[in-house]
Short mmCIF file of C-alpha atoms in Angstrom, two decimals:
data_model
loop_
_atom_site.label_atom_id
_atom_site.label_comp_id
_atom_site.label_asym_id
_atom_site.label_seq_id
_atom_site.Cartn_x
_atom_site.Cartn_y
_atom_site.Cartn_z
CA MET K 158 -121.43 53.65 32.13
CA TRP K 159 -119.49 52.54 35.18
CA SER K 160 -116.39 51.95 33.06
CA LEU K 161 -116.74 55.41 31.50
CA GLY K 162 -116.89 56.94 34.96
CA THR K 163 -113.76 55.12 36.07
CA ILE K 164 -111.89 56.19 32.93
CA VAL K 165 -112.88 59.87 33.29
CA TYR K 166 -111.90 59.77 36.96
CA GLU K 167 -108.55 58.17 36.20
CA LEU K 168 -107.80 60.64 33.39
CA LEU K 169 -108.45 63.56 35.74
CA VAL K 170 -106.80 62.20 38.87
CA GLY K 171 -104.11 59.84 37.58
CA PHE K 172 -105.24 56.69 39.37
CA PRO K 173 -108.45 54.64 39.60
CA PRO K 174 -111.29 55.64 41.92
CA PHE K 175 -111.33 52.27 43.68
CA THR K 176 -108.35 50.49 45.21
CA GLY K 177 -107.70 47.48 47.37
CA LEU K 178 -104.85 45.47 48.83
CA ASP K 179 -105.97 42.42 46.84
CA LYS K 180 -108.73 41.44 44.42
CA LYS K 181 -111.13 40.63 47.24
CA SER K 182 -110.73 43.99 48.97
CA LEU K 183 -110.88 45.79 45.61
CA ALA K 184 -114.18 44.06 44.82
CA LYS K 185 -115.50 44.99 48.28
CA ASN K 186 -114.57 48.66 47.79
CA ILE K 187 -116.16 48.73 44.34
CA LYS K 188 -119.35 47.23 45.74
CA LYS K 189 -119.45 49.89 48.49
CA GLY K 190 -119.14 52.55 45.78
CA ILE K 191 -117.18 54.94 47.99
CA TYR K 192 -114.45 56.99 46.34
CA LYS K 193 -112.89 60.38 46.94
CA PHE K 194 -111.10 63.00 44.92
CA PRO K 195 -107.70 64.13 46.17
CA LYS K 196 -107.91 67.58 47.77
CA HIS K 197 -105.37 69.04 45.34
CA ILE K 198 -107.51 68.16 42.31
CA GLN K 199 -109.88 70.94 41.28
CA ILE K 200 -112.90 69.60 39.46
CA SER K 201 -116.00 71.39 38.21
CA MET K 202 -119.38 70.59 39.71
CA GLY K 203 -120.55 69.44 36.28
CA CYS K 204 -117.70 66.98 35.95
CA LEU K 205 -118.24 65.75 39.50
CA ASP K 206 -121.94 65.22 38.75
CA PHE K 207 -121.10 63.31 35.55
CA ILE K 208 -118.66 60.99 37.33
CA ASN K 209 -121.03 60.47 40.26
CA LYS K 210 -123.87 59.53 37.91
CA CYS K 211 -121.61 57.05 36.11
CA LEU K 212 -120.21 55.46 39.27
CA MET K 213 -123.45 54.74 41.12
CA SER K 214 -122.99 51.33 42.71
CA ASP K 215 -126.60 50.41 41.92
CA PRO K 216 -126.74 49.91 38.13
CA SER K 217 -130.40 50.94 38.00
CA LYS K 218 -129.45 54.39 39.36
CA ARG K 219 -126.58 55.03 36.93
CA MET K 220 -126.87 57.44 34.05
CA HIS K 221 -127.94 55.69 30.86
CA HIS K 222 -125.86 55.82 27.70
CA GLU K 223 -128.65 57.76 25.98
CA ASP K 224 -128.14 60.57 28.51
CA ILE K 225 -124.40 61.13 27.99
CA LEU K 226 -124.63 63.74 25.23
CA ASP K 227 -127.35 65.64 27.10
CA HIS K 228 -125.37 65.93 30.33
CA PRO K 229 -124.37 69.60 30.86
CA TRP K 230 -120.69 68.72 31.39
CA ILE K 231 -120.59 67.03 27.97
CA SER K 232 -123.01 69.24 26.03
CA GLY K 233 -121.97 72.57 27.55
CA LYS K 234 -125.65 73.42 28.07
CA GLY K 235 -126.41 75.28 31.25
CA THR K 236 -122.78 76.08 32.06
CA ARG K 237 -121.64 79.65 32.20
#
């Protein structure tokens, strides 16, 4: 799920959600789980929720693969 979140983020923004000056700092930033969207990128709340649920740093809190198709951003349910 984490990989899916990073791919969706990168497709929307054009670069990965986590960066670092070297592998060690990249790993540290990934572990912190802090990422931001550039201000010029407009993203729906549903998409933001989907990415946030995929990129939870604690694996036990991430969305499960069984839940992907039921998420409103994917299914279109509850969005008007």
